[in-house]
mmCIF file of C-alpha atoms and ligand atoms in Angstrom:
data_model
loop_
_atom_site.group_PDB
_atom_site.id
_atom_site.type_symbol
_atom_site.label_atom_id
_atom_site.label_comp_id
_atom_site.label_asym_id
_atom_site.label_seq_id
_atom_site.Cartn_x
_atom_site.Cartn_y
_atom_site.Cartn_z
ATOM 1 C CA UNK A 1 -189.461 87.721 -13.219
ATOM 2 C CA UNK A 2 -186.684 87.278 -15.767
ATOM 3 C CA UNK A 3 -187.137 85.289 -18.968
ATOM 4 C CA UNK A 4 -184.565 82.690 -19.974
ATOM 5 C CA UNK A 5 -182.532 83.292 -23.125
ATOM 6 C CA UNK A 6 -180.147 80.577 -24.306
ATOM 7 C CA UNK A 7 -176.979 81.720 -26.019
ATOM 8 C CA UNK A 8 -174.284 79.956 -27.968
ATOM 9 C CA UNK A 9 -171.371 82.049 -29.179
ATOM 10 C CA UNK A 10 -169.518 81.273 -32.369
ATOM 11 C CA UNK A 11 -166.108 81.066 -30.722
ATOM 12 C CA UNK A 12 -165.112 77.622 -29.515
ATOM 13 C CA UNK A 13 -161.982 75.569 -29.096
ATOM 14 C CA UNK A 14 -163.490 72.247 -30.061
ATOM 15 C CA UNK A 15 -164.403 72.933 -33.699
ATOM 16 C CA UNK A 16 -168.003 72.127 -32.819
ATOM 17 C CA UNK A 17 -170.524 72.689 -35.567
ATOM 18 C CA UNK A 18 -172.701 75.808 -35.409
ATOM 19 C CA UNK A 19 -175.517 73.574 -36.624
ATOM 20 C CA UNK A 20 -175.236 71.410 -33.486
ATOM 21 C CA UNK A 21 -175.409 74.582 -31.420
ATOM 22 C CA UNK A 22 -178.654 75.598 -33.080
ATOM 23 C CA UNK A 23 -180.051 72.116 -32.467
ATOM 24 C CA UNK A 24 -179.163 72.364 -28.772
ATOM 25 C CA UNK A 25 -180.656 75.847 -28.555
ATOM 26 C CA UNK A 26 -184.002 74.770 -29.973
ATOM 27 C CA UNK A 27 -184.082 71.682 -27.743
ATOM 28 C CA UNK A 28 -183.425 73.810 -24.648
ATOM 29 C CA UNK A 29 -186.782 75.461 -25.378
ATOM 30 C CA UNK A 30 -188.445 72.030 -25.063
ATOM 31 C CA UNK A 31 -190.384 72.003 -28.329
ATOM 32 C CA UNK A 32 -191.749 68.549 -27.369
ATOM 33 C CA UNK A 33 -193.906 70.332 -24.762
ATOM 34 C CA UNK A 34 -195.329 72.695 -27.398
ATOM 35 C CA UNK A 35 -195.757 70.569 -30.511
ATOM 36 C CA UNK A 36 -197.508 67.221 -31.057
ATOM 37 C CA UNK A 37 -197.153 64.453 -33.588
ATOM 38 C CA UNK A 38 -198.621 65.464 -36.953
ATOM 39 C CA UNK A 39 -198.729 69.199 -36.148
ATOM 40 C CA UNK A 40 -198.184 71.506 -39.122
ATOM 41 C CA UNK A 41 -195.348 73.679 -37.840
ATOM 42 C CA UNK A 42 -194.422 76.880 -39.676
ATOM 43 C CA UNK A 43 -190.714 77.635 -39.827
ATOM 44 C CA UNK A 44 -191.046 81.389 -40.270
ATOM 45 C CA UNK A 45 -188.018 82.964 -41.807
ATOM 46 C CA UNK A 46 -187.076 85.565 -44.407
ATOM 47 C CA UNK A 47 -185.919 84.145 -47.737
ATOM 48 C CA UNK A 48 -184.085 87.364 -48.676
ATOM 49 C CA UNK A 49 -184.869 89.544 -51.667
ATOM 50 C CA UNK A 50 -183.121 88.415 -54.834
ATOM 51 C CA UNK A 51 -179.659 90.007 -54.926
ATOM 52 C CA UNK A 52 -179.345 90.210 -51.134
ATOM 53 C CA UNK A 53 -176.778 87.883 -49.522
ATOM 54 C CA UNK A 54 -177.138 88.859 -45.854
ATOM 55 C CA UNK A 55 -180.202 86.703 -45.077
ATOM 56 C CA UNK A 56 -179.894 83.547 -42.950
ATOM 57 C CA UNK A 57 -178.156 80.886 -45.069
ATOM 58 C CA UNK A 58 -180.549 77.938 -45.606
ATOM 59 C CA UNK A 59 -178.177 75.450 -43.986
ATOM 60 C CA UNK A 60 -178.850 77.099 -40.604
ATOM 61 C CA UNK A 61 -182.446 75.946 -40.891
ATOM 62 C CA UNK A 62 -181.489 72.287 -41.261
ATOM 63 C CA UNK A 63 -181.161 71.580 -37.506
ATOM 64 C CA UNK A 64 -184.578 73.163 -36.983
ATOM 65 C CA UNK A 65 -186.074 70.852 -39.598
ATOM 66 C CA UNK A 66 -184.317 67.832 -38.048
ATOM 67 C CA UNK A 67 -185.651 68.596 -34.572
ATOM 68 C CA UNK A 68 -189.187 69.075 -35.860
ATOM 69 C CA UNK A 69 -189.076 65.897 -37.945
ATOM 70 C CA UNK A 70 -187.674 64.038 -34.922
ATOM 71 C CA UNK A 71 -190.808 65.077 -33.040
ATOM 72 C CA UNK A 72 -192.905 63.584 -35.905
ATOM 73 C CA UNK A 73 -194.364 66.987 -36.719
ATOM 74 C CA UNK A 74 -194.914 68.151 -40.278
ATOM 75 C CA UNK A 75 -192.839 71.324 -40.755
ATOM 76 C CA UNK A 76 -192.979 73.771 -43.658
ATOM 77 C CA UNK A 77 -191.017 76.894 -44.501
ATOM 78 C CA UNK A 78 -192.989 80.071 -44.735
ATOM 79 C CA UNK A 79 -192.986 83.819 -45.259
ATOM 80 C CA UNK A 80 -195.516 86.338 -46.579
ATOM 81 C CA UNK A 81 -195.662 88.423 -49.747
ATOM 82 C CA UNK A 82 -194.258 91.929 -49.621
ATOM 83 C CA UNK A 83 -196.203 95.166 -49.616
ATOM 84 C CA UNK A 84 -193.973 96.748 -52.235
ATOM 85 C CA UNK A 85 -193.274 95.480 -55.736
ATOM 86 C CA UNK A 86 -190.260 93.169 -56.017
ATOM 87 C CA UNK A 87 -189.407 89.481 -56.371
ATOM 88 C CA UNK A 88 -191.655 88.527 -53.443
ATOM 89 C CA UNK A 89 -194.824 90.428 -54.346
ATOM 90 C CA UNK A 90 -196.813 87.342 -55.369
ATOM 91 C CA UNK A 91 -196.427 83.687 -54.420
ATOM 92 C CA UNK A 92 -195.199 82.537 -57.838
ATOM 93 C CA UNK A 93 -192.283 84.979 -57.976
ATOM 94 C CA UNK A 94 -191.727 84.461 -54.263
ATOM 95 C CA UNK A 95 -191.331 80.684 -54.704
ATOM 96 C CA UNK A 96 -188.881 81.228 -57.576
ATOM 97 C CA UNK A 97 -186.961 83.465 -55.166
ATOM 98 C CA UNK A 98 -187.105 80.753 -52.481
ATOM 99 C CA UNK A 99 -185.368 78.318 -54.814
ATOM 100 C CA UNK A 100 -182.886 80.789 -56.246
ATOM 101 C CA UNK A 101 -181.785 81.728 -52.712
ATOM 102 C CA UNK A 102 -181.269 78.071 -51.795
ATOM 103 C CA UNK A 103 -184.309 77.211 -49.650
ATOM 104 C CA UNK A 104 -185.656 74.605 -52.065
ATOM 105 C CA UNK A 105 -186.788 71.067 -51.298
ATOM 106 C CA UNK A 106 -183.421 69.666 -52.336
ATOM 107 C CA UNK A 107 -181.693 71.616 -49.551
ATOM 108 C CA UNK A 108 -184.079 71.289 -46.649
ATOM 109 C CA UNK A 109 -186.463 68.484 -47.653
ATOM 110 C CA UNK A 110 -189.631 70.352 -46.725
ATOM 111 C CA UNK A 111 -191.969 72.504 -48.815
ATOM 112 C CA UNK A 112 -192.241 76.272 -48.740
ATOM 113 C CA UNK A 113 -195.702 77.808 -48.482
ATOM 114 C CA UNK A 114 -196.325 81.515 -48.900
ATOM 115 C CA UNK A 115 -198.722 82.099 -46.035
ATOM 116 C CA UNK A 116 -200.962 84.840 -47.432
ATOM 117 C CA UNK A 117 -201.990 83.371 -50.773
ATOM 118 C CA UNK A 118 -201.279 84.015 -54.418
ATOM 119 C CA UNK A 119 -201.343 87.815 -54.239
ATOM 120 C CA UNK A 120 -201.393 88.364 -50.488
ATOM 121 C CA UNK A 121 -205.184 88.298 -50.349
ATOM 122 C CA UNK A 122 -205.589 85.610 -47.663
ATOM 123 C CA UNK A 123 -205.936 87.562 -44.459
ATOM 124 C CA UNK A 124 -207.582 86.796 -41.123
ATOM 125 C CA UNK A 125 -208.477 89.417 -38.529
ATOM 126 C CA UNK A 126 -207.261 88.472 -35.050
ATOM 127 C CA UNK A 127 -208.717 90.600 -32.217
ATOM 128 C CA UNK A 128 -206.069 91.935 -29.826
ATOM 129 C CA UNK A 129 -207.639 94.917 -28.059
ATOM 130 C CA UNK A 130 -204.368 96.847 -28.283
ATOM 131 C CA UNK A 131 -203.754 100.494 -27.457
ATOM 132 C CA UNK A 132 -203.640 101.401 -31.157
ATOM 133 C CA UNK A 133 -205.336 98.514 -32.959
ATOM 134 C CA UNK A 134 -208.393 96.490 -32.008
ATOM 135 C CA UNK A 135 -207.414 93.655 -34.372
ATOM 136 C CA UNK A 136 -204.489 92.672 -36.558
ATOM 137 C CA UNK A 137 -204.619 91.338 -40.117
ATOM 138 C CA UNK A 138 -202.523 88.199 -40.358
ATOM 139 C CA UNK A 139 -201.620 85.828 -43.178
ATOM 140 C CA UNK A 140 -204.143 83.003 -42.998
ATOM 141 C CA UNK A 141 -201.675 80.108 -43.056
ATOM 142 C CA UNK A 142 -199.818 81.641 -40.126
ATOM 143 C CA UNK A 143 -203.038 81.649 -38.120
ATOM 144 C CA UNK A 144 -203.934 78.147 -39.354
ATOM 145 C CA UNK A 145 -200.564 76.604 -38.387
ATOM 146 C CA UNK A 146 -200.378 74.482 -35.230
ATOM 147 C CA UNK A 147 -197.180 76.117 -34.023
ATOM 148 C CA UNK A 148 -194.108 77.955 -35.206
ATOM 149 C CA UNK A 149 -190.356 78.182 -35.040
ATOM 150 C CA UNK A 150 -189.614 81.851 -35.691
ATOM 151 C CA UNK A 151 -186.023 82.064 -36.897
ATOM 152 C CA UNK A 152 -184.881 85.634 -37.404
ATOM 153 C CA UNK A 153 -181.787 87.318 -38.760
ATOM 154 C CA UNK A 154 -180.895 90.064 -36.278
ATOM 155 C CA UNK A 155 -179.723 93.154 -38.174
ATOM 156 C CA UNK A 156 -180.289 96.878 -38.586
ATOM 157 C CA UNK A 157 -183.516 98.295 -39.942
ATOM 158 C CA UNK A 158 -184.393 101.726 -41.252
ATOM 159 C CA UNK A 159 -187.844 101.836 -39.630
ATOM 160 C CA UNK A 160 -187.402 99.937 -36.383
ATOM 161 C CA UNK A 161 -183.676 100.423 -35.738
ATOM 162 C CA UNK A 162 -183.124 96.711 -35.563
ATOM 163 C CA UNK A 163 -185.079 93.790 -36.932
ATOM 164 C CA UNK A 164 -185.322 90.592 -34.905
ATOM 165 C CA UNK A 165 -188.061 88.326 -33.606
ATOM 166 C CA UNK A 166 -190.643 91.115 -33.118
ATOM 167 C CA UNK A 167 -190.110 92.329 -36.676
ATOM 168 C CA UNK A 168 -190.249 88.800 -38.112
ATOM 169 C CA UNK A 169 -193.471 88.097 -36.217
ATOM 170 C CA UNK A 170 -195.191 91.371 -37.029
ATOM 171 C CA UNK A 171 -194.317 92.612 -40.499
ATOM 172 C CA UNK A 172 -193.303 89.086 -41.511
ATOM 173 C CA UNK A 173 -196.616 87.429 -40.571
ATOM 174 C CA UNK A 174 -199.021 90.217 -41.548
ATOM 175 C CA UNK A 175 -201.045 90.020 -44.728
ATOM 176 C CA UNK A 176 -200.432 92.754 -47.306
ATOM 177 C CA UNK A 177 -203.324 94.717 -45.827
ATOM 178 C CA UNK A 178 -201.717 94.417 -42.395
ATOM 179 C CA UNK A 179 -198.348 95.587 -43.691
ATOM 180 C CA UNK A 180 -200.037 98.615 -45.277
ATOM 181 C CA UNK A 181 -201.719 99.361 -41.952
ATOM 182 C CA UNK A 182 -198.342 99.427 -40.184
ATOM 183 C CA UNK A 183 -196.563 101.540 -42.792
ATOM 184 C CA UNK A 184 -199.160 103.972 -44.073
ATOM 185 C CA UNK A 185 -202.056 106.148 -42.948
ATOM 186 C CA UNK A 186 -203.260 107.109 -46.415
ATOM 187 C CA UNK A 187 -204.479 105.155 -49.423
ATOM 188 C CA UNK A 188 -202.077 103.885 -52.104
ATOM 189 C CA UNK A 189 -201.358 106.167 -55.049
ATOM 190 C CA UNK A 190 -201.090 105.539 -58.774
ATOM 191 C CA UNK A 191 -197.971 106.797 -60.529
ATOM 192 C CA UNK A 192 -199.673 108.289 -63.559
ATOM 193 C CA UNK A 193 -196.526 108.117 -65.681
ATOM 194 C CA UNK A 194 -196.368 104.323 -65.314
ATOM 195 C CA UNK A 195 -200.107 103.568 -65.649
ATOM 196 C CA UNK A 196 -201.253 102.198 -69.029
ATOM 197 C CA UNK A 197 -204.958 102.278 -68.078
ATOM 198 C CA UNK A 198 -205.211 98.500 -68.513
ATOM 199 C CA UNK A 199 -207.961 98.274 -65.874
ATOM 200 C CA UNK A 200 -206.652 95.265 -63.954
ATOM 201 C CA UNK A 201 -206.636 97.156 -60.674
ATOM 202 C CA UNK A 202 -210.228 98.205 -61.324
ATOM 203 C CA UNK A 203 -211.304 94.563 -61.590
ATOM 204 C CA UNK A 204 -209.387 93.611 -58.442
ATOM 205 C CA UNK A 205 -210.852 96.348 -56.262
ATOM 206 C CA UNK A 206 -213.915 95.193 -54.316
ATOM 207 C CA UNK A 207 -214.700 98.667 -53.031
ATOM 208 C CA UNK A 208 -215.294 100.722 -56.203
ATOM 209 C CA UNK A 209 -212.314 102.824 -55.191
ATOM 210 C CA UNK A 210 -210.603 103.048 -58.597
ATOM 211 C CA UNK A 211 -211.672 105.053 -61.621
ATOM 212 C CA UNK A 212 -209.880 105.379 -64.964
ATOM 213 C CA UNK A 213 -209.888 109.014 -66.081
ATOM 214 C CA UNK A 214 -207.914 108.585 -68.348
ATOM 215 C CA UNK A 215 -205.377 106.845 -66.087
ATOM 216 C CA UNK A 216 -206.188 104.975 -62.869
ATOM 217 C CA UNK A 217 -207.025 107.084 -59.841
ATOM 218 C CA UNK A 218 -207.767 105.847 -56.307
ATOM 219 C CA UNK A 219 -210.589 107.676 -54.543
ATOM 220 C CA UNK A 220 -211.896 108.020 -51.000
ATOM 221 C CA UNK A 221 -213.759 104.678 -51.113
ATOM 222 C CA UNK A 222 -210.401 102.939 -50.626
ATOM 223 C CA UNK A 223 -210.299 100.728 -47.529
ATOM 224 C CA UNK A 224 -206.563 100.029 -47.739
ATOM 225 C CA UNK A 225 -206.962 96.342 -48.588
ATOM 226 C CA UNK A 226 -203.801 96.617 -50.754
ATOM 227 C CA UNK A 227 -205.055 94.133 -53.381
ATOM 228 C CA UNK A 228 -204.511 96.468 -56.305
ATOM 229 C CA UNK A 229 -200.774 96.777 -55.590
ATOM 230 C CA UNK A 230 -200.034 93.169 -56.529
ATOM 231 C CA UNK A 231 -202.142 93.009 -59.693
ATOM 232 C CA UNK A 232 -200.649 95.964 -61.536
ATOM 233 C CA UNK A 233 -198.344 94.633 -64.270
ATOM 234 C CA UNK A 234 -196.541 97.988 -64.464
ATOM 235 C CA UNK A 235 -195.790 98.357 -60.760
ATOM 236 C CA UNK A 236 -197.636 101.664 -61.026
ATOM 237 C CA UNK A 237 -199.443 101.519 -57.674
ATOM 238 C CA UNK A 238 -197.237 102.749 -54.892
ATOM 239 C CA UNK A 239 -197.442 103.051 -51.114
ATOM 240 C CA UNK A 240 -197.371 106.294 -49.182
ATOM 241 C CA UNK A 241 -194.802 105.405 -46.522
ATOM 242 C CA UNK A 242 -196.298 108.084 -44.318
ATOM 243 C CA UNK A 243 -196.797 106.434 -40.937
ATOM 244 C CA UNK A 244 -194.287 107.758 -38.405
ATOM 245 C CA UNK A 245 -191.454 105.400 -37.484
ATOM 246 C CA UNK A 246 -192.621 105.561 -33.849
ATOM 247 C CA UNK A 247 -196.170 104.500 -34.712
ATOM 248 C CA UNK A 248 -194.927 101.780 -37.074
ATOM 249 C CA UNK A 249 -192.929 100.302 -34.191
ATOM 250 C CA UNK A 250 -195.931 100.524 -31.859
ATOM 251 C CA UNK A 251 -198.144 98.776 -34.399
ATOM 252 C CA UNK A 252 -195.421 96.176 -34.989
ATOM 253 C CA UNK A 253 -195.470 95.304 -31.295
ATOM 254 C CA UNK A 254 -199.258 94.855 -31.457
ATOM 255 C CA UNK A 255 -199.034 92.712 -34.582
ATOM 256 C CA UNK A 256 -196.353 90.541 -32.962
ATOM 257 C CA UNK A 257 -198.608 90.100 -29.948
ATOM 258 C CA UNK A 258 -201.441 89.067 -32.291
ATOM 259 C CA UNK A 259 -199.349 86.301 -33.870
ATOM 260 C CA UNK A 260 -198.188 85.008 -30.495
ATOM 261 C CA UNK A 261 -201.796 85.060 -29.256
ATOM 262 C CA UNK A 262 -203.266 83.375 -32.325
ATOM 263 C CA UNK A 263 -200.782 80.485 -31.986
ATOM 264 C CA UNK A 264 -201.432 80.303 -28.237
ATOM 265 C CA UNK A 265 -197.760 80.917 -27.522
ATOM 266 C CA UNK A 266 -196.690 77.704 -29.266
ATOM 267 C CA UNK A 267 -193.627 79.374 -30.773
ATOM 268 C CA UNK A 268 -189.919 78.748 -30.321
ATOM 269 C CA UNK A 269 -187.837 81.811 -31.171
ATOM 270 C CA UNK A 270 -184.307 81.710 -32.548
ATOM 271 C CA UNK A 271 -182.220 84.789 -33.413
ATOM 272 C CA UNK A 272 -179.197 84.431 -35.679
ATOM 273 C CA UNK A 273 -176.519 87.068 -35.050
ATOM 274 C CA UNK A 274 -174.252 86.626 -38.026
ATOM 275 C CA UNK A 275 -173.693 88.899 -41.004
ATOM 276 C CA UNK A 276 -175.316 91.738 -39.040
ATOM 277 C CA UNK A 277 -176.067 94.073 -41.901
ATOM 278 C CA UNK A 278 -177.133 97.685 -41.377
ATOM 279 C CA UNK A 279 -180.417 97.288 -43.280
ATOM 280 C CA UNK A 280 -183.255 94.868 -43.933
ATOM 281 C CA UNK A 281 -182.922 91.674 -46.018
ATOM 282 C CA UNK A 282 -185.784 93.064 -48.142
ATOM 283 C CA UNK A 283 -183.345 95.101 -50.237
ATOM 284 C CA UNK A 284 -182.017 93.546 -53.454
ATOM 285 C CA UNK A 285 -178.498 94.084 -52.105
ATOM 286 C CA UNK A 286 -176.709 94.613 -48.811
ATOM 287 C CA UNK A 287 -173.906 96.548 -47.200
ATOM 288 C CA UNK A 288 -170.989 95.065 -45.220
ATOM 289 C CA UNK A 289 -171.821 93.816 -41.692
ATOM 290 C CA UNK A 290 -171.567 96.437 -38.935
ATOM 291 C CA UNK A 291 -169.623 94.102 -36.613
ATOM 292 C CA UNK A 292 -168.265 90.575 -36.366
ATOM 293 C CA UNK A 293 -170.469 87.504 -36.068
ATOM 294 C CA UNK A 294 -171.742 86.873 -32.527
ATOM 295 C CA UNK A 295 -173.697 83.618 -32.438
ATOM 296 C CA UNK A 296 -177.195 82.248 -31.863
ATOM 297 C CA UNK A 297 -179.904 82.708 -29.239
ATOM 298 C CA UNK A 298 -183.173 80.984 -28.462
ATOM 299 C CA UNK A 299 -186.062 81.635 -26.114
ATOM 300 C CA UNK A 300 -189.790 81.225 -25.643
ATOM 301 C CA UNK A 301 -189.957 84.991 -25.057
ATOM 302 C CA UNK A 302 -189.445 87.142 -28.191
ATOM 303 C CA UNK A 303 -189.061 90.365 -26.186
ATOM 304 C CA UNK A 304 -186.292 88.981 -23.985
ATOM 305 C CA UNK A 305 -184.693 87.430 -27.050
ATOM 306 C CA UNK A 306 -184.601 90.730 -28.979
ATOM 307 C CA UNK A 307 -183.431 92.661 -25.904
ATOM 308 C CA UNK A 308 -180.596 90.164 -25.355
ATOM 309 C CA UNK A 309 -179.640 90.289 -29.047
ATOM 310 C CA UNK A 310 -179.694 94.100 -28.984
ATOM 311 C CA UNK A 311 -177.496 94.141 -25.876
ATOM 312 C CA UNK A 312 -175.010 91.681 -27.412
ATOM 313 C CA UNK A 313 -174.638 93.898 -30.479
ATOM 314 C CA UNK A 314 -174.225 97.014 -28.339
ATOM 315 C CA UNK A 315 -171.535 95.183 -26.326
ATOM 316 C CA UNK A 316 -169.514 95.061 -29.541
ATOM 317 C CA UNK A 317 -169.521 98.878 -29.504
ATOM 318 C CA UNK A 318 -168.676 99.425 -25.827
ATOM 319 C CA UNK A 319 -172.360 99.730 -24.887
ATOM 320 C CA UNK A 320 -173.218 102.271 -27.594
ATOM 321 C CA UNK A 321 -176.123 101.683 -29.953
ATOM 322 C CA UNK A 322 -174.742 101.317 -33.507
ATOM 323 C CA UNK A 323 -178.232 101.323 -35.022
ATOM 324 C CA UNK A 324 -178.968 104.820 -33.699
ATOM 325 C CA UNK A 325 -175.677 105.981 -35.216
ATOM 326 C CA UNK A 326 -176.896 104.687 -38.582
ATOM 327 C CA UNK A 327 -180.507 105.857 -38.127
ATOM 328 C CA UNK A 328 -180.343 108.863 -35.756
ATOM 329 C CA UNK A 329 -184.074 109.577 -36.196
ATOM 330 C CA UNK A 330 -184.994 106.252 -34.536
ATOM 331 C CA UNK A 331 -185.550 104.949 -31.029
ATOM 332 C CA UNK A 332 -185.302 101.154 -31.411
ATOM 333 C CA UNK A 333 -186.463 100.572 -27.820
ATOM 334 C CA UNK A 334 -190.033 101.604 -28.689
ATOM 335 C CA UNK A 335 -190.849 98.170 -30.117
ATOM 336 C CA UNK A 336 -189.431 96.440 -27.016
ATOM 337 C CA UNK A 337 -191.231 98.692 -24.544
ATOM 338 C CA UNK A 338 -194.609 98.392 -26.206
ATOM 339 C CA UNK A 339 -194.259 94.653 -26.775
ATOM 340 C CA UNK A 340 -193.653 94.291 -23.040
ATOM 341 C CA UNK A 341 -196.643 96.533 -22.274
ATOM 342 C CA UNK A 342 -198.780 94.333 -24.519
ATOM 343 C CA UNK A 343 -197.773 91.249 -22.520
ATOM 344 C CA UNK A 344 -195.766 89.667 -25.324
ATOM 345 C CA UNK A 345 -192.787 89.113 -23.027
ATOM 346 C CA UNK A 346 -190.333 90.628 -20.623
ATOM 347 C CA UNK A 347 -187.249 92.805 -21.210
ATOM 348 C CA UNK A 348 -185.527 91.376 -18.146
ATOM 349 C CA UNK A 349 -183.668 88.204 -19.008
ATOM 350 C CA UNK A 350 -181.147 85.702 -17.784
ATOM 351 C CA UNK A 351 -178.628 84.307 -20.253
ATOM 352 C CA UNK A 352 -177.898 80.596 -20.082
ATOM 353 C CA UNK A 353 -174.839 79.592 -22.079
ATOM 354 C CA UNK A 354 -175.086 76.536 -24.291
ATOM 355 C CA UNK A 355 -171.909 74.956 -25.660
HETATM 356 S S1 SF4 B 1 -203.354 97.923 -63.140
HETATM 357 FE FE1 SF4 B 1 -201.693 99.426 -63.130
HETATM 358 S S2 SF4 B 1 -201.368 99.981 -65.258
HETATM 359 FE FE2 SF4 B 1 -203.365 98.931 -65.145
HETATM 360 S S3 SF4 B 1 -204.855 100.614 -64.817
HETATM 361 FE FE3 SF4 B 1 -204.283 99.919 -62.799
HETATM 362 S S4 SF4 B 1 -202.571 101.249 -62.200
HETATM 363 FE FE4 SF4 B 1 -202.817 101.467 -64.401
HETATM 364 S S1 SF4 B 2 -206.215 99.334 -51.678
HETATM 365 FE FE1 SF4 B 2 -207.986 97.960 -51.962
HETATM 366 S S2 SF4 B 2 -209.748 99.302 -51.708
HETATM 367 FE FE2 SF4 B 2 -207.979 100.633 -52.080
HETATM 368 S S3 SF4 B 2 -207.966 100.939 -54.269
HETATM 369 FE FE3 SF4 B 2 -206.609 99.226 -53.889
HETATM 370 S S4 SF4 B 2 -207.931 97.414 -54.154
HETATM 371 FE FE4 SF4 B 2 -209.284 99.177 -53.913
#
């Protein structure tokens, strides 16, 4: 059976507002059947690394907020701290970044909550019985939310080919430990040249996995909890990005399934196909878009939504995949195939146009 994907293109003859289109798209997914009065609804987005300008402009989130407030729910903006060191490594810097990129209370009238705690330590294991993972490690306030609107910027990505709803759900909702699990198969490493032997990582490690001799060194006791990464004031603890891109995509699909399962499917998905940059919004900068703006899509099925978004982008290139041209070592379909195998959704879809 095909899943329904609603689509509203940017071209119109009536000068209608893109914001009204987004409102119609979310309402077509009947959020009133998913969410109840007083529910704490996470609006999961990506606030963009400081310096990047390709992320979803905050104004596009306003219709989402209006719909959720109209349903008397209690929405909040959310994302999780990053695995690597940057402006979104801990919740304090992350919330500065939220405001500097325009997602503050004065713009959207709702608070932002970083879902995995001060330094990404708040993680809950959700059993999934996947082919690769028996459980996924999710940010606690994602799991604790009553429902979600997952609003994703569809663009290129150097690990998954493209990043859309599956990427936003998986990497975007995982705790730091979960992100490490998707990206790496070995323990973090200390860059000896940066380490000042201050000992803060030693105090943060609950597994006696760090010794100072004379600089910090991580030993075989490491469980990959990733706590030490966020406490180092020198940014000296790095990640071995040594998981294969295929396996990272497979794990992403399982993580996305875990989020959908933990929220009992109470998620409305929206993909924004504007400013389609070749790389992730995690970079502190961005390249020119790879094609013109396309529009907006919504669905209750994240797999169908990403497949439809992928197809719309390829249509701009006569059916060719522009992401594979940029990242020839990647097969972006892996995430879609495995997400479908996991039961997250269906790659067959029917587009319904919304004006
Ligand atoms: S926290 Fe950083 S600088 Fe301090 S000992 Fe650990 S690795 Fe070295
Ligand atoms: S990742 Fe966790 S267990 Fe490993 S050294 Fe860092 S704090 Fe310790």
